[in-house]
């Protein structure tokens, strides 16, 4: 017997859910809480299935029958109504993702929402604010050319042209990193159905030729071998660099950053993002403990601090006025050793709001720019070159075993070194190496000559 609207209105809740059937598989499900829900039962590919048609009385009897009939027409055409609804819902969710700018912004929001730990798949791990900022910056390099284009018709040629512009500026490595990021954005958009296919597909760096200057594979250091070098010339050049840094007349924080870079052997990106909460400079064994999220190997790393490094940190504290008490009153993430000194831009050159964090570390270019002002070009010495100098000079002087030196630079898995030394000896070797290096730099800086030191 067909349902009537009066019967639907009169349906009351009971101890158990019950159905009021209409025809063509349509029925009203009355739940124990009193909710009245339209459902349609049907068979597709030999399987019994059910689809929801809405809530009564928001959806009346006539509207429910219209929905039932529409589903029956789909079934007659060989289409599963439930699957079509899923496809339509997915299409509606990405309907606004029409331009590259929109799918890039949507991808960045997805990256910010990730919560997975280090044991999760790489594409599900939580990203640090610094990583999100770097990804945003990489995408900003191609937005002027790609941002307003229809993402559904975007071609490989258009993307490569945008990447070529980056390579033409001599930033070939940046162009390749940008390519990888753009490909991730487009791959996710394709999976969600926002675009028909990822134009970059499975391409890799070698599959796309990016015109421009050849990528620099080596980080220049004044200790690099030169024609006509005699014994000790590399160390003498490094000593002059140290004296030039000590006499730097620019920002004091930048000078301290360069000196700490030389003493610790940290990567420039690691040093500029150091936080006071990672440093124990007042204990019997002063150390910096870098968290896994900052490290290339995704493992925590300990840096032993020499007396000279501790003194520089004390000078930095006095310069910035930083205390643990004041940091607690600041917003989270504001305890950088080297905070950015430039005022935060709130509006970009394109007139759009800038999404960069209010609290940022020293810029990537600050230390290299200081070296340029001191007269050292990119081919003479860069910030990363202090690590090369540490490795070269410490190995030349046999200050410690080569694997201990490389571990101090976080080039080796520390477990491999522990296989050679017991744990106490391993830490002692690195602590002694750190102090030896600081003393050696004092000799080079103070006298401008090479002093043969034994390990």
Tab-separated table of C-alpha atoms in Angstrom:
chain	number	residue	atom	x	y	z
A	1	UNK	CA	0.000	0.000	0.000
A	2	UNK	CA	1.359	3.412	-1.006
A	3	UNK	CA	2.249	5.899	1.691
A	4	UNK	CA	0.296	9.081	2.329
A	5	UNK	CA	1.589	12.365	3.694
A	6	UNK	CA	-0.772	11.995	6.666
A	7	UNK	CA	0.792	8.620	7.525
A	8	UNK	CA	4.264	10.161	7.353
A	9	UNK	CA	3.261	12.964	9.712
A	10	UNK	CA	1.628	10.523	12.136
A	11	UNK	CA	4.700	8.240	12.356
A	12	UNK	CA	5.970	8.198	15.965
A	13	UNK	CA	9.141	6.794	17.499
A	14	UNK	CA	9.083	3.312	18.977
A	15	UNK	CA	11.365	1.048	20.979
A	16	UNK	CA	12.868	-0.271	17.738
A	17	UNK	CA	13.394	1.337	14.304
A	18	UNK	CA	10.654	0.473	11.816
A	19	UNK	CA	9.816	1.110	8.146
A	20	UNK	CA	6.804	2.567	6.343
A	21	UNK	CA	7.006	1.295	2.782
A	22	UNK	CA	5.843	3.139	-0.345
A	23	UNK	CA	6.641	1.599	-3.757
A	24	UNK	CA	9.644	1.104	-6.017
A	25	UNK	CA	11.881	0.410	-3.032
A	26	UNK	CA	11.075	3.720	-1.316
A	27	UNK	CA	10.390	3.659	2.443
A	28	UNK	CA	10.412	5.934	5.476
A	29	UNK	CA	12.702	4.742	8.269
A	30	UNK	CA	11.522	5.830	11.722
A	31	UNK	CA	14.345	5.693	14.260
A	32	UNK	CA	14.094	5.286	18.024
A	33	UNK	CA	14.963	8.946	18.512
A	34	UNK	CA	12.037	10.043	16.363
A	35	UNK	CA	13.978	10.914	13.182
A	36	UNK	CA	12.167	10.032	9.932
A	37	UNK	CA	14.558	9.257	7.084
A	38	UNK	CA	13.838	8.503	3.453
A	39	UNK	CA	15.596	5.439	2.070
A	40	UNK	CA	15.463	3.592	-1.260
A	41	UNK	CA	16.386	-0.056	-1.618
A	42	UNK	CA	17.626	-1.282	-4.987
A	43	UNK	CA	19.769	-3.950	-6.626
A	44	UNK	CA	22.828	-3.234	-8.742
A	45	UNK	CA	25.207	-5.799	-10.266
A	46	UNK	CA	23.452	-8.520	-8.289
A	47	UNK	CA	23.933	-6.797	-4.922
A	48	UNK	CA	21.310	-5.350	-2.601
A	49	UNK	CA	22.039	-1.688	-1.817
A	50	UNK	CA	20.401	1.268	-0.084
A	51	UNK	CA	20.612	4.998	-0.785
A	52	UNK	CA	19.537	7.904	1.427
A	53	UNK	CA	17.086	10.434	0.001
A	54	UNK	CA	16.868	12.951	2.858
A	55	UNK	CA	14.981	13.728	6.059
A	56	UNK	CA	11.200	14.082	6.424
A	57	UNK	CA	9.537	16.626	6.553
A	58	UNK	CA	12.347	18.672	4.929
A	59	UNK	CA	11.966	16.285	1.998
A	60	UNK	CA	8.260	15.647	1.473
A	61	UNK	CA	6.649	12.515	0.071
A	62	UNK	CA	6.371	13.938	-3.466
A	63	UNK	CA	10.024	15.021	-3.533
A	64	UNK	CA	11.134	11.618	-2.215
A	65	UNK	CA	9.193	9.907	-5.009
A	66	UNK	CA	10.827	12.207	-7.600
A	67	UNK	CA	14.267	11.279	-6.247
A	68	UNK	CA	13.313	7.588	-6.341
A	69	UNK	CA	12.228	7.869	-9.971
A	70	UNK	CA	15.443	9.684	-10.929
A	71	UNK	CA	17.453	6.857	-9.379
A	72	UNK	CA	15.404	4.269	-11.230
A	73	UNK	CA	16.244	6.053	-14.517
A	74	UNK	CA	19.960	5.859	-13.622
A	75	UNK	CA	19.626	2.159	-12.883
A	76	UNK	CA	17.947	1.638	-16.235
A	77	UNK	CA	20.968	3.293	-17.853
A	78	UNK	CA	23.344	0.980	-15.975
A	79	UNK	CA	24.500	3.604	-13.448
A	80	UNK	CA	24.744	2.983	-9.697
A	81	UNK	CA	23.014	5.956	-7.971
A	82	UNK	CA	25.214	5.670	-4.865
A	83	UNK	CA	28.452	5.783	-6.899
A	84	UNK	CA	27.175	8.669	-9.000
A	85	UNK	CA	26.392	10.597	-5.819
A	86	UNK	CA	29.968	10.052	-4.596
A	87	UNK	CA	31.392	11.268	-7.893
A	88	UNK	CA	29.113	14.317	-7.908
A	89	UNK	CA	30.053	15.134	-4.307
A	90	UNK	CA	33.741	14.870	-5.120
A	91	UNK	CA	33.314	17.072	-8.175
A	92	UNK	CA	31.477	19.691	-6.117
A	93	UNK	CA	34.262	19.681	-3.516
A	94	UNK	CA	36.859	20.634	-6.137
A	95	UNK	CA	34.675	22.725	-8.410
A	96	UNK	CA	36.286	25.919	-7.100
A	97	UNK	CA	39.805	24.644	-7.892
A	98	UNK	CA	39.882	26.093	-11.385
A	99	UNK	CA	43.218	27.968	-11.444
A	100	UNK	CA	46.731	26.959	-10.479
A	101	UNK	CA	46.672	29.518	-7.653
A	102	UNK	CA	43.603	27.873	-6.129
A	103	UNK	CA	44.906	24.310	-6.288
A	104	UNK	CA	48.278	25.476	-4.911
A	105	UNK	CA	46.582	27.194	-1.964
A	106	UNK	CA	44.430	24.117	-1.361
A	107	UNK	CA	47.551	21.904	-1.380
A	108	UNK	CA	49.347	24.167	1.093
A	109	UNK	CA	46.368	24.025	3.455
A	110	UNK	CA	46.493	20.238	3.215
A	111	UNK	CA	50.212	20.275	4.108
A	112	UNK	CA	49.518	22.458	7.139
A	113	UNK	CA	46.887	20.005	8.381
A	114	UNK	CA	49.128	16.907	8.345
A	115	UNK	CA	49.688	15.349	11.777
A	116	UNK	CA	51.648	12.128	11.131
A	117	UNK	CA	54.851	11.359	13.030
A	118	UNK	CA	58.217	10.206	11.703
A	119	UNK	CA	56.930	6.636	11.416
A	120	UNK	CA	54.127	7.727	9.072
A	121	UNK	CA	54.497	7.703	5.258
A	122	UNK	CA	56.477	10.705	4.049
A	123	UNK	CA	53.468	12.396	2.439
A	124	UNK	CA	51.535	12.201	5.739
A	125	UNK	CA	54.172	13.535	8.139
A	126	UNK	CA	53.596	16.787	9.963
A	127	UNK	CA	55.456	19.702	8.350
A	128	UNK	CA	57.313	22.345	10.343
A	129	UNK	CA	56.350	26.022	9.838
A	130	UNK	CA	59.720	26.538	8.158
A	131	UNK	CA	59.014	23.745	5.665
A	132	UNK	CA	55.573	25.182	4.874
A	133	UNK	CA	57.147	28.597	4.351
A	134	UNK	CA	59.733	27.108	1.966
A	135	UNK	CA	57.035	25.278	-0.023
A	136	UNK	CA	54.989	28.480	-0.236
A	137	UNK	CA	58.071	30.339	-1.463
A	138	UNK	CA	58.825	27.724	-4.143
A	139	UNK	CA	55.273	27.962	-5.461
A	140	UNK	CA	55.472	31.764	-5.459
A	141	UNK	CA	58.256	31.541	-8.057
A	142	UNK	CA	55.883	30.153	-10.706
A	143	UNK	CA	52.658	31.877	-9.685
A	144	UNK	CA	53.308	34.960	-11.876
A	145	UNK	CA	53.267	32.720	-14.978
A	146	UNK	CA	50.908	29.910	-13.897
A	147	UNK	CA	48.732	31.337	-11.139
A	148	UNK	CA	45.818	32.635	-13.230
A	149	UNK	CA	45.869	29.858	-15.830
A	150	UNK	CA	43.084	27.279	-15.984
A	151	UNK	CA	44.538	24.272	-14.166
A	152	UNK	CA	42.372	21.874	-16.191
A	153	UNK	CA	44.119	22.848	-19.447
A	154	UNK	CA	47.598	23.483	-18.058
A	155	UNK	CA	50.310	21.997	-20.294
A	156	UNK	CA	53.782	20.670	-19.657
A	157	UNK	CA	55.194	23.344	-21.984
A	158	UNK	CA	53.671	26.152	-19.895
A	159	UNK	CA	55.142	24.721	-16.701
A	160	UNK	CA	58.599	24.189	-18.223
A	161	UNK	CA	58.565	27.771	-19.530
A	162	UNK	CA	57.929	29.039	-15.994
A	163	UNK	CA	60.738	26.839	-14.648
A	164	UNK	CA	63.059	28.050	-17.426
A	165	UNK	CA	62.654	31.603	-16.146
A	166	UNK	CA	63.993	30.488	-12.760
A	167	UNK	CA	66.868	28.583	-14.359
A	168	UNK	CA	67.745	31.583	-16.514
A	169	UNK	CA	68.489	33.515	-13.319
A	170	UNK	CA	71.144	30.942	-12.419
A	171	UNK	CA	68.882	29.168	-9.914
A	172	UNK	CA	68.904	25.784	-11.598
A	173	UNK	CA	68.724	23.767	-8.371
A	174	UNK	CA	65.857	25.944	-7.158
A	175	UNK	CA	64.089	25.361	-10.478
A	176	UNK	CA	64.318	21.585	-10.007
A	177	UNK	CA	63.004	21.790	-6.441
A	178	UNK	CA	60.192	23.990	-7.723
A	179	UNK	CA	59.402	21.382	-10.409
A	180	UNK	CA	59.087	18.667	-7.763
A	181	UNK	CA	56.766	20.826	-5.649
A	182	UNK	CA	54.569	21.796	-8.609
A	183	UNK	CA	54.311	18.125	-9.585
A	184	UNK	CA	53.115	17.229	-6.068
A	185	UNK	CA	50.472	19.962	-6.248
A	186	UNK	CA	49.199	18.789	-9.625
A	187	UNK	CA	49.309	15.100	-8.683
A	188	UNK	CA	47.031	15.729	-5.699
A	189	UNK	CA	44.673	17.817	-7.847
A	190	UNK	CA	44.484	14.972	-10.374
A	191	UNK	CA	43.743	12.417	-7.643
A	192	UNK	CA	40.899	14.579	-6.376
A	193	UNK	CA	39.474	15.054	-9.864
A	194	UNK	CA	40.112	18.801	-10.056
A	195	UNK	CA	42.191	18.300	-13.219
A	196	UNK	CA	42.101	15.404	-15.699
A	197	UNK	CA	45.802	14.559	-15.446
A	198	UNK	CA	49.063	15.798	-13.927
A	199	UNK	CA	50.899	17.482	-16.854
A	200	UNK	CA	54.243	16.626	-15.283
A	201	UNK	CA	53.260	12.977	-14.793
A	202	UNK	CA	56.189	10.879	-13.603
A	203	UNK	CA	58.833	13.280	-14.878
A	204	UNK	CA	62.060	13.687	-12.975
A	205	UNK	CA	64.821	16.297	-13.134
A	206	UNK	CA	66.540	14.446	-15.951
A	207	UNK	CA	63.351	14.284	-18.019
A	208	UNK	CA	62.862	18.048	-18.239
A	209	UNK	CA	65.646	20.313	-19.453
A	210	UNK	CA	65.675	23.588	-17.564
A	211	UNK	CA	67.733	26.164	-19.376
A	212	UNK	CA	70.072	28.447	-17.492
A	213	UNK	CA	73.303	28.359	-15.568
A	214	UNK	CA	74.646	24.988	-14.538
A	215	UNK	CA	73.776	24.059	-10.981
A	216	UNK	CA	76.549	24.613	-8.457
A	217	UNK	CA	77.283	21.232	-6.935
A	218	UNK	CA	79.994	22.386	-4.524
A	219	UNK	CA	79.724	24.863	-1.644
A	220	UNK	CA	82.682	27.195	-2.114
A	221	UNK	CA	85.165	27.521	0.743
A	222	UNK	CA	88.430	29.461	1.064
A	223	UNK	CA	90.015	26.153	2.081
A	224	UNK	CA	89.379	24.653	-1.367
A	225	UNK	CA	92.595	23.615	-3.130
A	226	UNK	CA	94.036	26.247	-5.486
A	227	UNK	CA	96.787	26.141	-8.060
A	228	UNK	CA	100.142	26.852	-6.469
A	229	UNK	CA	98.952	26.141	-2.917
A	230	UNK	CA	101.692	25.360	-0.422
A	231	UNK	CA	101.348	23.629	2.928
A	232	UNK	CA	99.176	25.737	5.213
A	233	UNK	CA	97.879	28.190	2.595
A	234	UNK	CA	94.295	26.992	2.976
A	235	UNK	CA	94.462	27.448	6.743
A	236	UNK	CA	95.979	30.921	6.331
A	237	UNK	CA	93.141	31.943	4.019
A	238	UNK	CA	90.640	30.642	6.551
A	239	UNK	CA	92.363	32.613	9.312
A	240	UNK	CA	92.023	35.802	7.267
A	241	UNK	CA	88.331	35.048	6.737
A	242	UNK	CA	87.880	34.638	10.508
A	243	UNK	CA	89.568	37.991	11.151
A	244	UNK	CA	87.390	39.658	8.510
A	245	UNK	CA	84.260	38.213	10.118
A	246	UNK	CA	85.362	39.416	13.567
A	247	UNK	CA	85.774	42.921	12.109
A	248	UNK	CA	82.386	42.921	10.326
A	249	UNK	CA	80.710	46.331	10.748
A	250	UNK	CA	77.195	45.263	9.835
A	251	UNK	CA	74.532	43.871	12.179
A	252	UNK	CA	76.091	42.336	15.301
A	253	UNK	CA	73.693	39.389	15.180
A	254	UNK	CA	74.865	38.520	11.669
A	255	UNK	CA	78.481	38.652	12.779
A	256	UNK	CA	77.715	36.355	15.720
A	257	UNK	CA	75.851	34.008	13.384
A	258	UNK	CA	78.906	33.702	11.127
A	259	UNK	CA	81.211	33.098	14.090
A	260	UNK	CA	78.925	30.416	15.508
A	261	UNK	CA	78.689	28.874	12.049
A	262	UNK	CA	82.474	28.558	11.988
A	263	UNK	CA	82.656	27.129	15.527
A	264	UNK	CA	79.822	24.607	15.359
A	265	UNK	CA	79.956	23.309	11.782
A	266	UNK	CA	76.167	23.585	11.544
A	267	UNK	CA	74.428	24.010	8.226
A	268	UNK	CA	73.352	27.645	7.676
A	269	UNK	CA	69.692	26.585	7.623
A	270	UNK	CA	70.113	24.779	10.945
A	271	UNK	CA	71.911	27.663	12.625
A	272	UNK	CA	69.509	30.396	11.582
A	273	UNK	CA	66.558	28.355	12.940
A	274	UNK	CA	68.168	27.566	16.303
A	275	UNK	CA	65.938	28.142	19.322
A	276	UNK	CA	67.019	28.972	22.848
A	277	UNK	CA	64.945	26.066	24.147
A	278	UNK	CA	67.286	23.650	22.341
A	279	UNK	CA	70.406	24.961	24.056
A	280	UNK	CA	71.897	23.898	27.370
A	281	UNK	CA	74.819	26.305	27.713
A	282	UNK	CA	74.937	26.390	31.520
A	283	UNK	CA	75.455	22.706	32.245
A	284	UNK	CA	78.688	20.834	32.877
A	285	UNK	CA	78.670	19.739	29.222
A	286	UNK	CA	77.139	22.547	27.101
A	287	UNK	CA	75.278	21.194	24.074
A	288	UNK	CA	72.729	22.053	21.417
A	289	UNK	CA	70.160	19.324	20.716
A	290	UNK	CA	68.638	19.671	17.270
A	291	UNK	CA	65.207	18.001	16.860
A	292	UNK	CA	64.531	15.424	14.112
A	293	UNK	CA	62.190	17.793	12.262
A	294	UNK	CA	65.120	20.111	11.509
A	295	UNK	CA	67.594	17.480	10.342
A	296	UNK	CA	68.080	16.066	6.841
A	297	UNK	CA	68.313	12.524	8.271
A	298	UNK	CA	65.199	13.084	10.444
A	299	UNK	CA	67.151	12.089	13.552
A	300	UNK	CA	68.033	14.311	16.498
A	301	UNK	CA	71.625	15.562	16.524
A	302	UNK	CA	73.781	16.823	19.371
A	303	UNK	CA	76.354	19.580	18.896
A	304	UNK	CA	78.963	20.000	21.643
A	305	UNK	CA	79.668	23.615	22.524
A	306	UNK	CA	83.200	24.864	23.150
A	307	UNK	CA	84.005	27.562	25.696
A	308	UNK	CA	84.233	30.064	22.846
A	309	UNK	CA	80.782	29.099	21.532
A	310	UNK	CA	79.262	29.514	25.005
A	311	UNK	CA	80.856	32.965	25.250
A	312	UNK	CA	79.296	33.954	21.920
A	313	UNK	CA	75.892	32.772	23.133
A	314	UNK	CA	76.267	34.893	26.262
A	315	UNK	CA	77.132	37.887	24.095
A	316	UNK	CA	74.076	37.180	21.949
A	317	UNK	CA	71.835	37.011	25.027
A	318	UNK	CA	73.071	40.409	26.185
A	319	UNK	CA	72.612	41.848	22.717
A	320	UNK	CA	69.009	40.635	22.299
A	321	UNK	CA	67.989	40.809	25.946
A	322	UNK	CA	66.546	37.324	25.686
A	323	UNK	CA	65.587	35.492	28.885
A	324	UNK	CA	63.552	32.357	29.477
A	325	UNK	CA	60.969	34.446	31.324
A	326	UNK	CA	60.464	36.871	28.447
A	327	UNK	CA	60.230	34.046	25.911
A	328	UNK	CA	57.339	32.506	27.843
A	329	UNK	CA	55.353	35.680	27.296
A	330	UNK	CA	55.884	35.586	23.551
A	331	UNK	CA	53.873	33.628	21.053
A	332	UNK	CA	54.943	30.065	20.368
A	333	UNK	CA	57.943	29.847	18.081
A	334	UNK	CA	59.352	33.251	18.970
A	335	UNK	CA	62.522	32.028	20.717
A	336	UNK	CA	64.871	32.085	17.722
A	337	UNK	CA	68.489	32.900	18.527
A	338	UNK	CA	68.590	34.954	15.371
A	339	UNK	CA	65.141	36.436	14.724
A	340	UNK	CA	64.537	38.289	11.498
A	341	UNK	CA	65.282	41.976	12.003
A	342	UNK	CA	63.242	43.190	9.030
A	343	UNK	CA	59.666	44.351	9.673
A	344	UNK	CA	57.106	41.826	8.490
A	345	UNK	CA	55.538	42.725	5.167
A	346	UNK	CA	51.774	42.341	5.394
A	347	UNK	CA	51.036	43.020	1.720
A	348	UNK	CA	53.055	41.515	-1.128
A	349	UNK	CA	54.208	43.170	-4.330
A	350	UNK	CA	51.110	41.779	-6.046
A	351	UNK	CA	48.873	43.563	-3.553
A	352	UNK	CA	47.748	40.312	-1.922
A	353	UNK	CA	48.053	39.612	1.844
A	354	UNK	CA	51.300	37.901	2.829
A	355	UNK	CA	50.840	34.602	4.698
A	356	UNK	CA	54.333	34.504	6.235
A	357	UNK	CA	54.552	33.986	9.962
A	358	UNK	CA	54.892	36.995	12.229
A	359	UNK	CA	57.895	35.394	13.921
A	360	UNK	CA	60.618	34.391	11.492
A	361	UNK	CA	64.289	33.471	11.781
A	362	UNK	CA	67.188	35.246	10.106
A	363	UNK	CA	66.775	35.161	6.327
A	364	UNK	CA	68.578	32.603	4.194
A	365	UNK	CA	70.582	35.288	2.421
A	366	UNK	CA	71.727	37.263	5.482
A	367	UNK	CA	74.989	35.395	6.126
A	368	UNK	CA	75.969	35.072	2.468
A	369	UNK	CA	75.188	38.754	1.940
A	370	UNK	CA	77.500	39.620	4.836
A	371	UNK	CA	80.271	37.553	3.238
A	372	UNK	CA	79.717	39.430	-0.049
A	373	UNK	CA	80.109	42.742	1.777
A	374	UNK	CA	83.354	41.438	3.250
A	375	UNK	CA	84.625	40.841	-0.284
A	376	UNK	CA	84.022	37.078	-0.601
A	377	UNK	CA	82.128	36.157	-3.770
A	378	UNK	CA	79.970	33.072	-4.242
A	379	UNK	CA	82.949	31.332	-5.816
A	380	UNK	CA	85.226	32.268	-2.869
A	381	UNK	CA	83.234	31.293	0.198
A	382	UNK	CA	79.592	30.768	1.195
A	383	UNK	CA	77.946	30.041	4.522
A	384	UNK	CA	77.978	26.300	3.884
A	385	UNK	CA	81.720	26.571	3.206
A	386	UNK	CA	82.458	26.705	6.950
A	387	UNK	CA	81.480	23.028	7.109
A	388	UNK	CA	83.867	22.222	4.275
A	389	UNK	CA	86.620	24.081	6.123
A	390	UNK	CA	85.914	22.146	9.323
A	391	UNK	CA	86.143	18.821	7.495
A	392	UNK	CA	89.255	19.767	5.505
A	393	UNK	CA	91.307	21.309	8.294
A	394	UNK	CA	90.301	18.862	11.035
A	395	UNK	CA	91.127	15.896	8.814
A	396	UNK	CA	94.426	17.466	7.691
A	397	UNK	CA	95.428	17.931	11.318
A	398	UNK	CA	94.230	14.413	12.277
A	399	UNK	CA	92.229	16.010	15.066
A	400	UNK	CA	90.047	12.897	15.339
A	401	UNK	CA	89.139	9.830	13.346
A	402	UNK	CA	87.513	10.694	10.018
A	403	UNK	CA	84.215	9.022	10.977
A	404	UNK	CA	84.018	11.064	14.187
A	405	UNK	CA	84.593	14.284	12.221
A	406	UNK	CA	81.907	13.335	9.720
A	407	UNK	CA	79.504	12.453	12.537
A	408	UNK	CA	80.131	15.842	14.148
A	409	UNK	CA	78.956	17.299	10.834
A	410	UNK	CA	75.953	14.928	10.872
A	411	UNK	CA	77.162	13.218	7.706
A	412	UNK	CA	77.080	9.722	9.211
A	413	UNK	CA	74.574	7.640	11.126
A	414	UNK	CA	75.707	7.918	14.738
A	415	UNK	CA	74.845	4.244	15.278
A	416	UNK	CA	77.652	3.340	12.859
A	417	UNK	CA	80.169	5.220	15.004
A	418	UNK	CA	78.854	3.604	18.164
A	419	UNK	CA	79.741	0.307	16.541
A	420	UNK	CA	83.394	1.381	16.720
A	421	UNK	CA	83.459	3.176	20.073
A	422	UNK	CA	81.603	2.581	23.294
A	423	UNK	CA	79.089	5.320	24.014
A	424	UNK	CA	81.187	7.238	26.552
A	425	UNK	CA	84.293	7.269	24.348
A	426	UNK	CA	82.219	8.361	21.359
A	427	UNK	CA	80.838	11.426	23.141
A	428	UNK	CA	84.225	12.245	24.624
A	429	UNK	CA	85.847	12.159	21.171
A	430	UNK	CA	83.314	14.650	19.813
A	431	UNK	CA	83.488	16.921	22.858
A	432	UNK	CA	87.283	17.095	22.615
A	433	UNK	CA	87.073	17.690	18.863
A	434	UNK	CA	84.735	20.650	19.406
A	435	UNK	CA	87.106	22.327	21.864
A	436	UNK	CA	90.158	21.558	19.725
A	437	UNK	CA	88.499	23.203	16.729
A	438	UNK	CA	87.606	26.348	18.696
A	439	UNK	CA	91.157	26.669	20.026
A	440	UNK	CA	92.568	26.123	16.535
A	441	UNK	CA	90.359	28.902	15.132
A	442	UNK	CA	91.659	31.239	17.854
A	443	UNK	CA	95.186	30.486	16.708
A	444	UNK	CA	94.348	31.106	13.072
A	445	UNK	CA	92.429	34.276	13.832
A	446	UNK	CA	94.933	35.661	16.308
A	447	UNK	CA	98.221	35.224	14.506
A	448	UNK	CA	97.418	34.740	10.830
A	449	UNK	CA	99.716	31.762	10.670
A	450	UNK	CA	99.253	28.006	10.810
A	451	UNK	CA	100.041	26.368	14.105
A	452	UNK	CA	100.567	22.619	13.964
A	453	UNK	CA	98.349	21.110	16.617
A	454	UNK	CA	98.136	17.489	17.582
A	455	UNK	CA	94.862	15.810	18.341
